[in-house]
XYZ file of C-alpha atoms in Angstrom:
750
model
C 38.176 119.796 16.809
C 35.570 121.029 14.356
C 32.708 123.029 15.581
C 29.273 121.657 15.487
C 27.045 122.587 12.792
C 24.344 125.046 13.275
C 21.120 123.295 14.552
C 23.062 120.268 15.365
C 23.236 119.052 19.087
C 26.588 119.296 20.519
C 28.304 116.038 21.185
C 28.618 114.641 24.563
C 32.473 114.198 25.415
C 33.686 110.646 25.734
C 34.302 109.339 29.324
C 37.963 108.964 28.277
C 40.176 111.907 27.813
C 42.762 111.163 25.194
C 46.220 112.890 24.860
C 47.054 112.914 21.085
C 50.554 111.808 20.343
C 52.623 111.571 17.402
C 51.688 108.775 14.984
C 55.015 107.200 15.516
C 54.144 106.187 18.963
C 52.512 102.878 19.482
C 49.010 102.588 20.856
C 49.878 101.155 24.028
C 52.110 104.146 24.781
C 49.188 106.232 25.114
C 48.501 107.246 28.603
C 44.820 107.524 29.616
C 43.114 108.984 32.546
C 39.536 107.884 33.283
C 37.302 110.543 34.674
C 35.066 108.042 36.448
C 37.952 106.677 38.389
C 38.536 109.968 40.081
C 36.531 110.230 43.397
C 34.478 113.379 43.840
C 35.944 115.840 46.330
C 33.565 118.135 48.114
C 34.249 121.821 48.177
C 36.324 122.840 51.128
C 38.524 125.788 52.128
C 42.176 125.680 52.148
C 42.366 125.722 56.042
C 40.008 122.846 56.241
C 42.080 120.898 53.866
C 45.348 121.748 55.805
C 43.542 120.578 58.873
C 42.405 117.320 57.472
C 45.879 116.772 56.218
C 47.479 117.412 59.778
C 44.824 115.291 61.474
C 45.639 112.285 59.122
C 49.290 112.690 59.805
C 48.906 112.691 63.426
C 46.916 109.603 63.284
C 49.756 107.795 61.333
C 52.026 105.664 63.736
C 55.511 104.431 62.951
C 55.932 100.820 62.255
C 57.145 98.540 64.989
C 60.235 96.540 64.443
C 59.877 92.738 64.606
C 61.747 90.861 67.110
C 63.796 89.284 64.750
C 64.938 92.644 63.418
C 65.688 93.913 66.781
C 67.930 90.719 67.815
C 69.663 91.007 64.292
C 70.507 94.525 64.922
C 72.143 93.655 68.195
C 74.113 90.526 66.874
C 74.159 91.300 63.165
C 77.463 93.387 63.171
C 79.268 90.585 64.959
C 78.074 87.832 62.689
C 78.705 89.894 59.478
C 82.234 88.771 58.866
C 81.349 85.013 59.645
C 78.339 85.321 57.044
C 80.410 86.824 54.412
C 82.819 83.820 54.557
C 79.972 81.303 54.713
C 77.911 82.907 51.723
C 79.708 81.075 48.830
C 79.413 77.655 50.564
C 75.647 78.140 51.160
C 75.243 78.924 47.485
C 76.791 75.700 46.526
C 74.955 73.553 48.867
C 71.499 75.199 48.189
C 70.684 72.883 44.991
C 71.580 69.651 46.958
C 69.621 70.777 49.842
C 66.581 71.128 47.535
C 66.826 67.622 46.542
C 66.602 66.577 49.938
C 63.502 68.373 50.522
C 60.851 65.736 51.649
C 57.728 65.123 49.391
C 54.967 63.666 51.446
C 53.321 61.498 50.905
C 56.292 59.909 49.076
C 55.434 58.986 45.290
C 55.739 55.226 44.275
C 54.949 54.003 47.869
C 51.890 52.583 49.332
C 50.436 52.290 52.620
C 52.354 53.434 55.746
C 55.615 53.251 53.494
C 54.445 56.577 51.918
C 55.213 58.216 55.188
C 58.768 56.935 55.972
C 61.506 59.491 54.975
C 64.132 58.200 52.535
C 67.808 57.865 53.467
C 68.669 61.013 51.752
C 65.898 62.872 53.752
C 67.097 61.101 57.050
C 70.782 62.254 56.107
C 69.584 65.771 55.285
C 67.728 66.272 58.584
C 70.823 64.997 60.499
C 72.990 67.410 58.529
C 70.435 70.278 58.994
C 70.377 69.570 62.612
C 74.127 69.590 63.231
C 74.267 72.808 61.037
C 71.510 74.468 62.827
C 73.092 73.550 66.204
C 76.359 74.575 65.194
C 75.018 78.112 64.034
C 72.991 78.358 67.223
C 76.346 77.836 69.149
C 78.180 80.165 67.100
C 75.645 82.888 67.716
C 75.526 82.099 71.282
C 79.315 82.378 71.683
C 79.337 85.791 69.724
C 76.316 87.178 71.841
C 77.932 86.036 75.352
C 79.908 88.583 77.201
C 81.928 87.993 80.178
C 80.228 89.984 82.978
C 81.897 92.996 84.200
C 80.802 92.688 87.703
C 81.864 89.989 89.847
C 79.645 88.175 92.532
C 79.973 90.001 95.927
C 81.410 86.794 97.433
C 84.150 86.623 94.878
C 85.933 89.645 95.953
C 84.961 90.167 99.413
C 87.286 88.899 102.112
C 87.766 88.930 106.004
C 90.083 90.785 108.181
C 91.934 88.430 110.635
C 93.530 89.763 113.889
C 96.408 88.041 115.707
C 97.677 88.110 119.206
C 101.272 89.397 119.921
C 102.683 85.845 119.715
C 101.134 85.442 116.058
C 98.232 83.149 116.924
C 94.790 83.928 115.563
C 92.707 86.240 117.825
C 89.635 86.960 115.840
C 88.323 87.597 112.326
C 85.740 90.078 110.907
C 83.769 90.070 107.779
C 80.882 88.032 106.121
C 83.307 85.554 104.495
C 86.429 83.913 105.607
C 88.612 84.430 102.621
C 92.300 85.521 101.946
C 93.142 85.655 98.368
C 96.767 84.432 97.699
C 98.952 84.696 94.601
C 99.538 81.355 92.736
C 103.369 81.790 93.399
C 102.655 81.661 97.221
C 100.733 78.287 96.711
C 103.094 75.056 96.622
C 102.870 73.153 93.383
C 101.927 70.048 95.321
C 98.879 71.970 96.687
C 97.973 72.978 93.189
C 98.371 69.635 91.612
C 96.338 67.875 94.271
C 93.542 70.194 93.310
C 94.022 69.401 89.706
C 94.320 65.657 90.167
C 91.106 65.459 92.215
C 89.076 67.968 89.879
C 90.579 68.391 86.256
C 93.839 66.833 85.398
C 93.661 67.975 82.015
C 93.262 71.590 83.168
C 96.173 72.866 81.224
C 95.222 71.178 77.870
C 91.330 71.392 77.630
C 89.618 74.431 75.933
C 87.876 75.309 79.186
C 84.957 73.046 78.981
C 84.410 69.335 78.697
C 82.001 68.557 76.042
C 81.651 64.737 77.517
C 81.068 66.240 80.792
C 78.524 68.626 79.872
C 76.584 66.033 77.920
C 76.654 63.883 81.010
C 75.446 66.792 83.128
C 72.679 67.736 80.775
C 71.374 64.175 80.393
C 71.365 63.747 84.126
C 69.622 67.055 84.514
C 66.880 66.290 82.093
C 66.634 62.611 83.200
C 67.083 62.670 86.863
C 66.985 66.342 87.934
C 70.599 66.093 89.003
C 73.232 68.557 87.780
C 76.299 67.529 89.474
C 79.593 66.657 87.494
C 80.600 67.622 84.085
C 82.515 70.977 85.054
C 86.029 71.845 84.339
C 87.870 74.020 86.781
C 87.302 76.997 84.397
C 83.454 76.381 84.478
C 83.644 76.107 88.229
C 85.477 79.378 88.389
C 83.047 80.941 86.194
C 80.306 79.770 88.538
C 81.935 80.959 91.463
C 82.669 84.413 90.356
C 80.042 85.342 87.602
C 76.939 83.274 88.111
C 74.871 81.847 90.799
C 74.588 78.177 92.159
C 71.233 77.619 90.600
C 71.159 73.771 89.331
C 69.557 74.762 85.712
C 70.123 73.858 82.221
C 70.227 77.614 81.192
C 72.773 78.419 83.846
C 74.969 75.252 82.802
C 74.853 76.349 79.049
C 75.831 80.181 80.049
C 78.487 78.709 82.128
C 79.939 76.770 79.154
C 79.983 79.840 76.919
C 81.593 82.102 79.181
C 84.138 79.482 80.255
C 85.067 79.118 76.586
C 85.421 82.757 76.101
C 87.277 83.243 79.389
C 89.783 80.350 78.402
C 90.709 82.498 75.326
C 91.357 85.860 77.314
C 93.087 84.639 80.591
C 95.843 82.526 81.261
C 95.425 79.256 82.803
C 97.519 80.189 85.719
C 95.334 83.159 86.371
C 92.246 80.986 85.934
C 93.774 78.532 88.553
C 94.719 81.201 90.918
C 91.120 82.658 90.912
C 89.633 79.269 91.462
C 91.812 78.512 94.550
C 91.053 81.792 95.995
C 87.036 81.563 95.412
C 86.361 77.834 96.142
C 83.953 76.738 99.102
C 86.011 74.530 101.514
C 83.582 74.291 104.477
C 83.925 75.691 107.885
C 82.919 79.123 106.734
C 85.872 79.426 104.617
C 86.613 80.524 100.929
C 89.879 79.960 99.195
C 92.795 77.734 100.109
C 94.412 79.874 102.415
C 91.678 80.003 104.804
C 90.959 76.368 104.380
C 94.597 75.399 105.439
C 94.244 77.640 108.409
C 90.631 76.343 109.313
C 91.627 72.689 108.976
C 95.311 72.594 109.964
C 96.054 75.802 111.779
C 98.839 77.075 109.169
C 99.237 78.857 106.009
C 98.966 77.328 102.812
C 102.665 77.693 102.131
C 103.193 75.082 104.834
C 100.991 72.451 103.568
C 102.354 69.160 102.366
C 100.950 66.833 99.573
C 99.103 64.631 101.961
C 97.113 67.737 103.667
C 96.512 69.253 100.197
C 95.096 65.994 98.996
C 92.492 65.925 101.932
C 91.641 69.722 101.281
C 90.958 68.790 97.450
C 88.450 66.229 98.613
C 86.313 69.095 100.352
C 85.763 70.537 96.728
C 83.238 67.723 96.433
C 81.326 68.805 99.201
C 82.644 69.828 102.707
C 79.413 68.655 104.439
C 80.346 65.109 103.071
C 84.068 64.970 103.499
C 84.732 66.901 106.665
C 85.868 64.028 109.083
C 84.944 65.660 112.128
C 81.232 65.638 111.209
C 80.857 61.843 111.482
C 82.225 58.292 110.827
C 80.808 58.173 107.479
C 82.480 61.554 106.413
C 85.641 60.231 107.665
C 85.509 57.032 105.564
C 84.646 59.079 102.562
C 87.436 61.615 103.255
C 90.057 58.985 103.676
C 89.088 57.077 100.424
C 89.152 60.139 98.506
C 92.368 61.427 100.094
C 94.114 58.049 99.110
C 92.544 58.284 95.725
C 93.954 61.850 95.033
C 97.332 60.702 96.070
C 97.208 57.775 93.644
C 95.751 60.158 90.952
C 98.800 62.499 91.434
C 101.121 59.568 90.875
C 99.221 58.524 87.693
C 99.517 61.875 86.105
C 103.254 62.175 86.980
C 103.068 64.994 89.683
C 104.032 62.882 92.795
C 106.625 60.256 92.825
C 106.063 56.829 94.060
C 108.692 57.208 96.699
C 106.981 60.501 97.888
C 103.450 58.625 97.759
C 104.871 55.870 100.092
C 105.518 58.434 102.727
C 101.920 59.215 103.199
C 100.204 56.237 104.564
C 98.506 57.825 107.513
C 95.452 60.211 106.925
C 96.027 63.695 107.969
C 93.679 64.485 110.763
C 92.466 68.060 110.704
C 91.869 70.297 113.734
C 88.589 69.625 115.488
C 87.433 73.205 114.983
C 88.269 76.418 113.097
C 90.652 78.527 115.117
C 89.556 81.451 113.054
C 86.758 81.862 115.406
C 84.254 84.851 115.409
C 84.588 87.597 117.871
C 82.687 88.089 121.064
C 83.059 89.238 124.644
C 86.430 90.880 125.246
C 87.791 90.168 121.735
C 85.459 92.642 120.357
C 86.799 95.542 122.338
C 90.352 94.576 121.253
C 89.267 94.327 117.579
C 87.607 97.757 117.708
C 90.757 99.540 118.995
C 92.961 97.580 116.584
C 90.672 98.156 113.576
C 90.738 102.110 114.412
C 94.348 102.142 114.934
C 95.183 100.196 111.711
C 93.062 102.465 109.385
C 94.708 105.473 110.742
C 98.331 104.217 110.967
C 98.078 102.397 107.721
C 96.109 105.108 105.886
C 93.473 102.513 104.751
C 89.991 104.100 103.773
C 86.973 102.600 105.384
C 85.806 101.234 102.225
C 88.933 99.610 101.454
C 89.047 98.125 104.966
C 85.630 96.774 104.769
C 86.347 94.771 101.599
C 88.701 92.817 103.597
C 91.920 90.797 102.959
C 94.000 92.463 105.629
C 95.879 90.452 108.531
C 96.363 92.551 111.535
C 99.078 91.556 113.877
C 98.258 93.321 117.249
C 100.275 93.972 120.324
C 97.875 92.352 122.646
C 99.287 89.747 125.093
C 97.065 86.834 125.455
C 98.158 85.834 128.849
C 98.000 89.309 130.090
C 94.581 89.819 128.538
C 93.212 86.610 130.358
C 94.623 87.900 133.649
C 93.301 91.000 133.552
C 89.836 89.961 132.432
C 89.570 87.296 135.107
C 90.566 89.700 137.950
C 87.816 92.323 136.740
C 85.405 89.560 136.154
C 85.956 88.297 139.853
C 85.508 91.717 141.396
C 82.331 92.307 139.123
C 80.762 89.194 140.563
C 81.711 90.149 144.119
C 80.207 93.334 143.793
C 77.092 91.967 142.179
C 76.818 89.531 145.161
C 77.559 92.071 148.105
C 75.644 95.100 146.903
C 73.589 94.086 143.719
C 71.617 97.459 143.534
C 74.544 99.871 143.353
C 76.763 97.391 141.381
C 74.105 97.258 138.692
C 75.579 100.531 137.314
C 79.140 99.757 138.290
C 81.869 99.986 135.506
C 85.312 98.635 135.384
C 87.861 100.064 133.132
C 91.420 98.756 132.927
C 94.524 98.736 130.540
C 98.062 97.527 130.627
C 100.646 99.456 128.382
C 104.453 98.560 127.967
C 106.896 101.483 128.497
C 107.417 101.272 124.532
C 103.919 101.930 123.927
C 102.427 98.632 123.145
C 99.027 98.130 124.498
C 99.086 94.704 126.036
C 95.745 94.285 127.579
C 92.418 96.007 128.080
C 89.113 95.283 129.728
C 86.362 97.225 127.951
C 83.172 95.785 129.583
C 81.314 92.518 130.337
C 80.495 91.945 126.511
C 80.749 93.974 123.564
C 77.538 92.495 122.160
C 75.518 93.936 124.879
C 77.619 96.955 125.800
C 79.505 98.343 122.880
C 80.378 101.158 125.324
C 84.426 100.509 125.914
C 85.171 101.189 129.662
C 89.022 101.100 129.126
C 88.783 103.991 126.566
C 86.110 106.176 128.024
C 87.048 109.667 129.091
C 84.165 110.195 131.620
C 85.431 110.399 135.245
C 88.274 112.504 136.699
C 91.657 111.247 137.524
C 91.691 112.592 141.022
C 94.803 112.279 143.193
C 96.147 109.755 140.599
C 97.134 112.785 138.525
C 99.570 114.224 141.282
C 102.805 112.568 139.662
C 102.325 114.630 136.384
C 102.328 117.892 138.903
C 105.170 116.785 140.497
C 107.145 115.992 137.300
C 106.284 119.491 136.091
C 107.719 121.200 139.218
C 110.839 119.201 139.210
C 111.496 119.723 135.522
C 110.666 123.617 135.206
C 110.876 124.981 138.713
C 108.350 127.325 140.419
C 107.838 131.263 140.455
C 106.978 132.508 144.001
C 106.776 136.131 142.865
C 105.424 137.752 139.702
C 108.213 138.047 137.196
C 110.743 136.600 139.867
C 113.375 134.158 139.023
C 112.842 130.502 138.616
C 113.286 128.500 141.968
C 114.361 124.964 141.711
C 112.141 122.280 143.358
C 113.384 118.839 144.580
C 111.618 115.833 146.551
C 112.767 117.477 149.771
C 111.161 120.911 149.031
C 108.431 121.671 151.766
C 104.736 122.521 151.254
C 101.971 123.035 153.414
C 99.953 119.783 153.884
C 97.083 120.953 156.213
C 93.462 120.310 155.161
C 91.835 123.082 153.353
C 94.601 125.432 153.200
C 93.799 128.192 150.904
C 95.871 128.548 147.391
C 97.712 131.489 146.907
C 99.204 133.630 144.098
C 101.966 136.210 144.275
C 99.212 138.524 144.845
C 97.382 136.725 147.555
C 94.627 134.134 147.943
C 92.880 132.689 144.653
C 89.288 133.381 144.542
C 86.917 131.125 142.444
C 84.012 132.274 140.488
C 81.586 131.719 143.467
C 83.652 134.270 145.590
C 85.391 131.657 147.768
C 88.997 130.902 148.390
C 90.099 127.859 146.468
C 91.352 125.157 148.746
C 92.149 121.504 148.304
C 90.830 118.800 150.599
C 92.870 115.819 151.723
C 91.288 112.469 152.133
C 89.580 112.109 155.503
C 90.132 115.854 156.101
C 93.604 115.033 157.490
C 96.221 117.720 158.032
C 100.211 116.843 157.635
C 101.605 120.299 158.377
C 104.886 120.884 156.624
C 105.673 118.108 154.200
C 108.203 117.288 151.465
C 106.781 116.843 147.991
C 108.295 113.291 147.886
C 106.484 112.300 151.057
C 103.199 114.114 150.027
C 103.248 112.023 146.857
C 104.035 108.883 148.946
C 100.911 109.484 151.182
C 98.764 111.056 148.343
C 98.262 114.432 150.202
C 96.295 116.938 147.982
C 96.980 120.375 149.205
C 100.728 120.658 148.575
C 100.069 119.637 144.961
C 97.331 122.260 144.217
C 99.751 124.901 145.563
C 102.814 123.366 143.527
C 100.563 123.608 140.385
C 100.036 127.020 140.950
C 103.652 127.760 141.595
C 104.897 125.861 138.545
C 101.976 127.415 136.253
C 98.890 125.327 135.257
C 99.850 125.759 131.539
C 103.052 124.155 132.203
C 101.269 121.282 134.259
C 99.083 120.622 131.564
C 101.981 120.696 128.877
C 103.846 118.194 130.824
C 100.945 115.703 131.241
C 100.189 116.049 127.555
C 103.837 115.189 126.622
C 103.489 112.293 129.092
C 100.469 110.840 127.047
C 97.292 112.280 128.286
C 95.152 113.657 125.591
C 94.280 117.522 125.269
C 90.549 116.828 124.970
C 90.520 115.430 128.420
C 91.535 118.714 129.959
C 88.877 121.139 131.225
C 89.183 124.467 132.666
C 92.622 125.771 133.706
C 91.889 126.339 137.377
C 93.552 125.222 140.598
C 91.347 122.091 140.555
C 93.447 120.934 137.554
C 96.318 119.864 139.801
C 93.992 117.707 142.023
C 92.808 115.727 139.097
C 89.894 117.297 137.289
C 91.235 115.999 133.932
C 89.294 112.889 132.658
C 91.571 110.392 130.918
C 90.851 106.909 130.070
C 92.424 103.896 131.660
C 94.585 103.419 128.340
C 95.824 106.982 128.633
C 96.633 106.842 132.432
C 98.648 103.522 131.936
C 100.487 105.233 129.124
C 101.310 108.216 131.168
C 102.700 106.276 134.111
C 104.763 104.305 131.834
C 106.715 107.493 130.948
C 108.152 107.404 134.484
C 109.239 103.859 134.092
C 110.921 104.723 130.626
C 113.069 107.323 132.251
C 110.924 110.361 130.942
C 110.607 109.205 127.377
C 106.971 108.595 126.270
C 105.676 106.619 123.247
C 102.177 106.984 122.167
C 100.033 104.065 122.834
C 99.532 101.806 119.765
C 97.745 98.418 119.366
C 98.901 97.108 115.831
C 102.500 96.209 115.098
C 102.112 95.027 111.599
C 99.610 94.850 108.850
C 99.719 92.859 105.689
C 97.098 92.366 102.776
C 97.168 88.927 101.213
C 100.843 88.614 102.330
C 102.115 91.972 101.259
C 103.271 94.261 103.989
C 101.523 97.530 104.408
C 103.431 100.598 105.371
C 102.718 101.481 109.017
C 103.155 104.564 111.004
C 104.889 103.406 114.193
C 105.160 105.825 116.887
C 108.524 106.687 118.337
C 109.721 107.831 121.721
C 109.734 111.482 122.623
C 111.355 113.327 125.685
C 108.684 114.333 128.073
C 111.065 115.494 131.016
C 114.475 114.627 132.019
C 115.593 111.148 133.216
C 116.433 112.559 136.841
C 112.962 113.810 137.149
C 111.596 110.402 135.917
C 113.910 108.763 138.652
C 112.443 110.903 141.337
C 108.870 110.590 140.644
C 109.362 106.814 140.123
C 110.938 106.633 143.383
C 108.271 108.358 145.280
C 105.486 106.056 143.497
C 107.793 103.084 144.659
C 107.596 104.430 148.155
C 103.820 104.794 147.832
C 103.330 101.144 146.820
C 105.390 100.161 149.666
C 103.726 102.158 152.223
C 100.134 101.072 151.218
C 100.924 97.519 150.371
C 103.897 96.274 152.458
C 102.917 92.808 152.189
C 103.082 92.684 148.528
C 106.465 94.221 147.936
C 108.648 91.813 145.987
C 111.520 90.359 148.184
C 114.102 91.886 145.775
C 112.783 95.354 146.101
C 112.267 95.262 149.858
C 115.945 94.319 150.457
C 117.211 96.825 147.631
C 119.094 99.935 148.710
C 118.440 101.601 145.410
C 115.235 103.284 146.104
C 113.635 104.846 143.232
C 115.053 102.173 140.754
C 113.271 102.172 137.377
C 112.853 98.404 137.822
C 110.913 98.624 141.096
C 107.012 98.081 141.351
C 105.473 101.350 142.031
C 101.685 102.238 142.210
C 99.320 104.860 143.492
C 95.575 105.145 144.403
C 93.475 107.821 143.110
C 90.401 109.035 144.768
C 88.188 112.188 143.931
C 86.535 114.482 146.372
C 83.011 113.737 145.232
C 83.585 110.128 145.299
C 82.749 109.278 141.589
C 85.760 107.503 140.832
C 88.559 105.049 142.375
C 91.811 104.573 140.598
C 94.820 102.504 140.946
C 97.829 102.933 138.597
C 101.120 101.412 138.789
C 104.164 99.798 137.176
C 105.868 96.446 137.409
C 108.660 95.295 134.848
C 108.162 98.118 132.567
C 104.488 97.556 132.234
C 102.012 99.915 133.616
C 98.360 99.028 134.394
C 95.633 101.521 135.248
C 92.241 100.486 136.757
C 89.398 102.533 137.498
C 85.934 101.941 139.158
C 83.100 104.246 138.724
C 79.097 104.182 138.366
C 77.050 105.541 135.515
C 73.571 104.737 134.559
C 73.981 104.383 130.623
C 70.317 104.366 130.141
C 69.817 107.952 131.611
C 73.176 109.904 131.105
C 76.955 109.875 131.115
C 77.113 111.683 134.436
C 78.946 109.826 136.943
C 77.331 108.624 140.273
C 78.645 108.286 143.832
C 80.332 105.014 144.309
C 78.563 104.145 147.536
C 81.152 101.825 148.588
C 81.324 99.596 145.382
C 85.265 100.540 145.111
C 85.868 99.176 148.499
C 88.021 101.045 151.251
C 91.660 102.183 151.529
C 92.552 99.149 153.273
C 90.424 96.923 150.865
C 90.459 98.590 147.460
C 88.884 97.099 144.688
C 90.955 98.774 141.890
C 93.922 97.522 143.831
C 92.770 94.100 143.925
C 91.998 94.015 140.260
C 95.520 95.705 139.496
C 97.529 93.149 141.658
C 95.596 90.296 139.927
C 96.293 91.665 136.472
C 100.022 92.285 137.340
C 100.685 89.084 139.379
C 103.480 88.023 139.781
C 104.770 91.474 140.683
C 108.402 90.341 141.362
């Protein structure tokens, strides 16, 4: 650049600043920067510039992804292989598709004809619709997953309890269902259902396109979605979806059914369907349906009965014949059609079909009735024992599916319940004020440990307190046989550190009332500073009396002293080995021998059964067998253990037989009255039990190796569990309420 001449005004720079480049460059390759295009920037410090930059950055928001992008991100990876295959074909079709693009208004046409598509356009629209629909179905199939969680009703089952003779007793649970393996369901039963519902089950893809179209048409046109489902679809609806009658639910059902059909075997799907379908009468599954309508297991059904049960799948409310004449007519027609259909598909011979001419009438009501009254007490005992003996957790037990075969004898339970109910009604009539708080506990236990019957209360739904299993009131003089057995088995010690002396039934003890209890060092003083002494019923004194006779007449004082001589620890140990629970024992003081222990009626009956079993005791149990969906569960069954010698048991049993004979001579069986074998284990035995403070009255005895214990007491459950005086509710010695109940429950005694 030359400098301006002297005196010349300097030239103003051009607004365009040019960067000189070699001449070899073309003019359009010159880069120009126009100064006027640069906005003026006011002067600012570096800190202000940095702050402004940060402020601008903070205001900037991340772009939000469109819904399409988010959906594609979810399903794109699944469709990528398919799109890779379709891309070449799409490229080939694209030129032809452009020719089908509609031109409106159509050139070369006039009036309304200008707006009518050509045949090519019509064809293109149809093909495009088919292609789009197919693509949507493919996308829907790929995007549909089989749910991980089943409906709660699909897995929950009930627990069913049976009497000792195998007949149903009660059931618990929200649903009546027992899952059965397909191998345990007869083929006639399976094919009756398939013939009625889905004969092409083993060959179809899991859905019926014709049926779905018909169902959708009925849904849109009439609001009715019935029909159109295969067994696979019905199974999907049962276990994965709800029962809502909507198009969306139907579409989802079809997609899951298609996928499920590819992942599960047909047999597994059929098994699931038969175990989850609703058959009415509160039952789910073919096993419970067979029991509810015919009182038998599914394995015992014939083709005729199965054909009727299959008709219930169309709607139990319409086809249960016990609900009305119209229902019966529909059921008969459907039953006959199903059998004919089985012949048509080759699953029932014509000869076999000819046998089924009479409609198989179902039972009038479901024998799997709900629990209530006494059966709830039985269920409570059985469920507690089943979980413990079968090592079943509460969670698994509550999920159901168990069949619990109990030891409860239905006839004995009825007799015991009737006897207590009769006594309760009489007490309420004669003395309503005191009888209001009266309780009657009772139980019958076999010598091998089986609990045969219990009376737990008037109704478990209003009183959950189980009177047969309560450990609230003392045993009183009914405890004397255990003291007697301990003395006979182990002998006594009259002096400190002296030799053991043998005790027999003829050993004499002081039977006077209030005779002080002694130790080798002298009288036994209680904590109040008084000499411990027993009190006989009615304050009666007997002088020197044999132990056999003392037990026969229920004299208290000899047994309090016998307990001290034998050792209270030995007495307690003998009673525990005989069946009484350690938790029912209190302080180890002389009153222990007069029955301060508080056993339940079940445990007292179990203890007396040890005498009838020759000195061997078996823990009482209420469940003999547990199965789950037909599979046997390992069960810890108690075994007999020696509590004391057989000769000891014979002597105690003999004294108890004499006790029964003395107190109730008119009730002694003729065979026993004429028998010279006093003390025979087959004789009827029994003993009353009273307490010094009149808070409990017992009668415990054995007949035909079954022991029954009955206790009557008063407690105001609304206030406390402290026993109240009986005030005559238990009757008198000559008219004992516990004995009346006992004899009614044990009748006949011979």
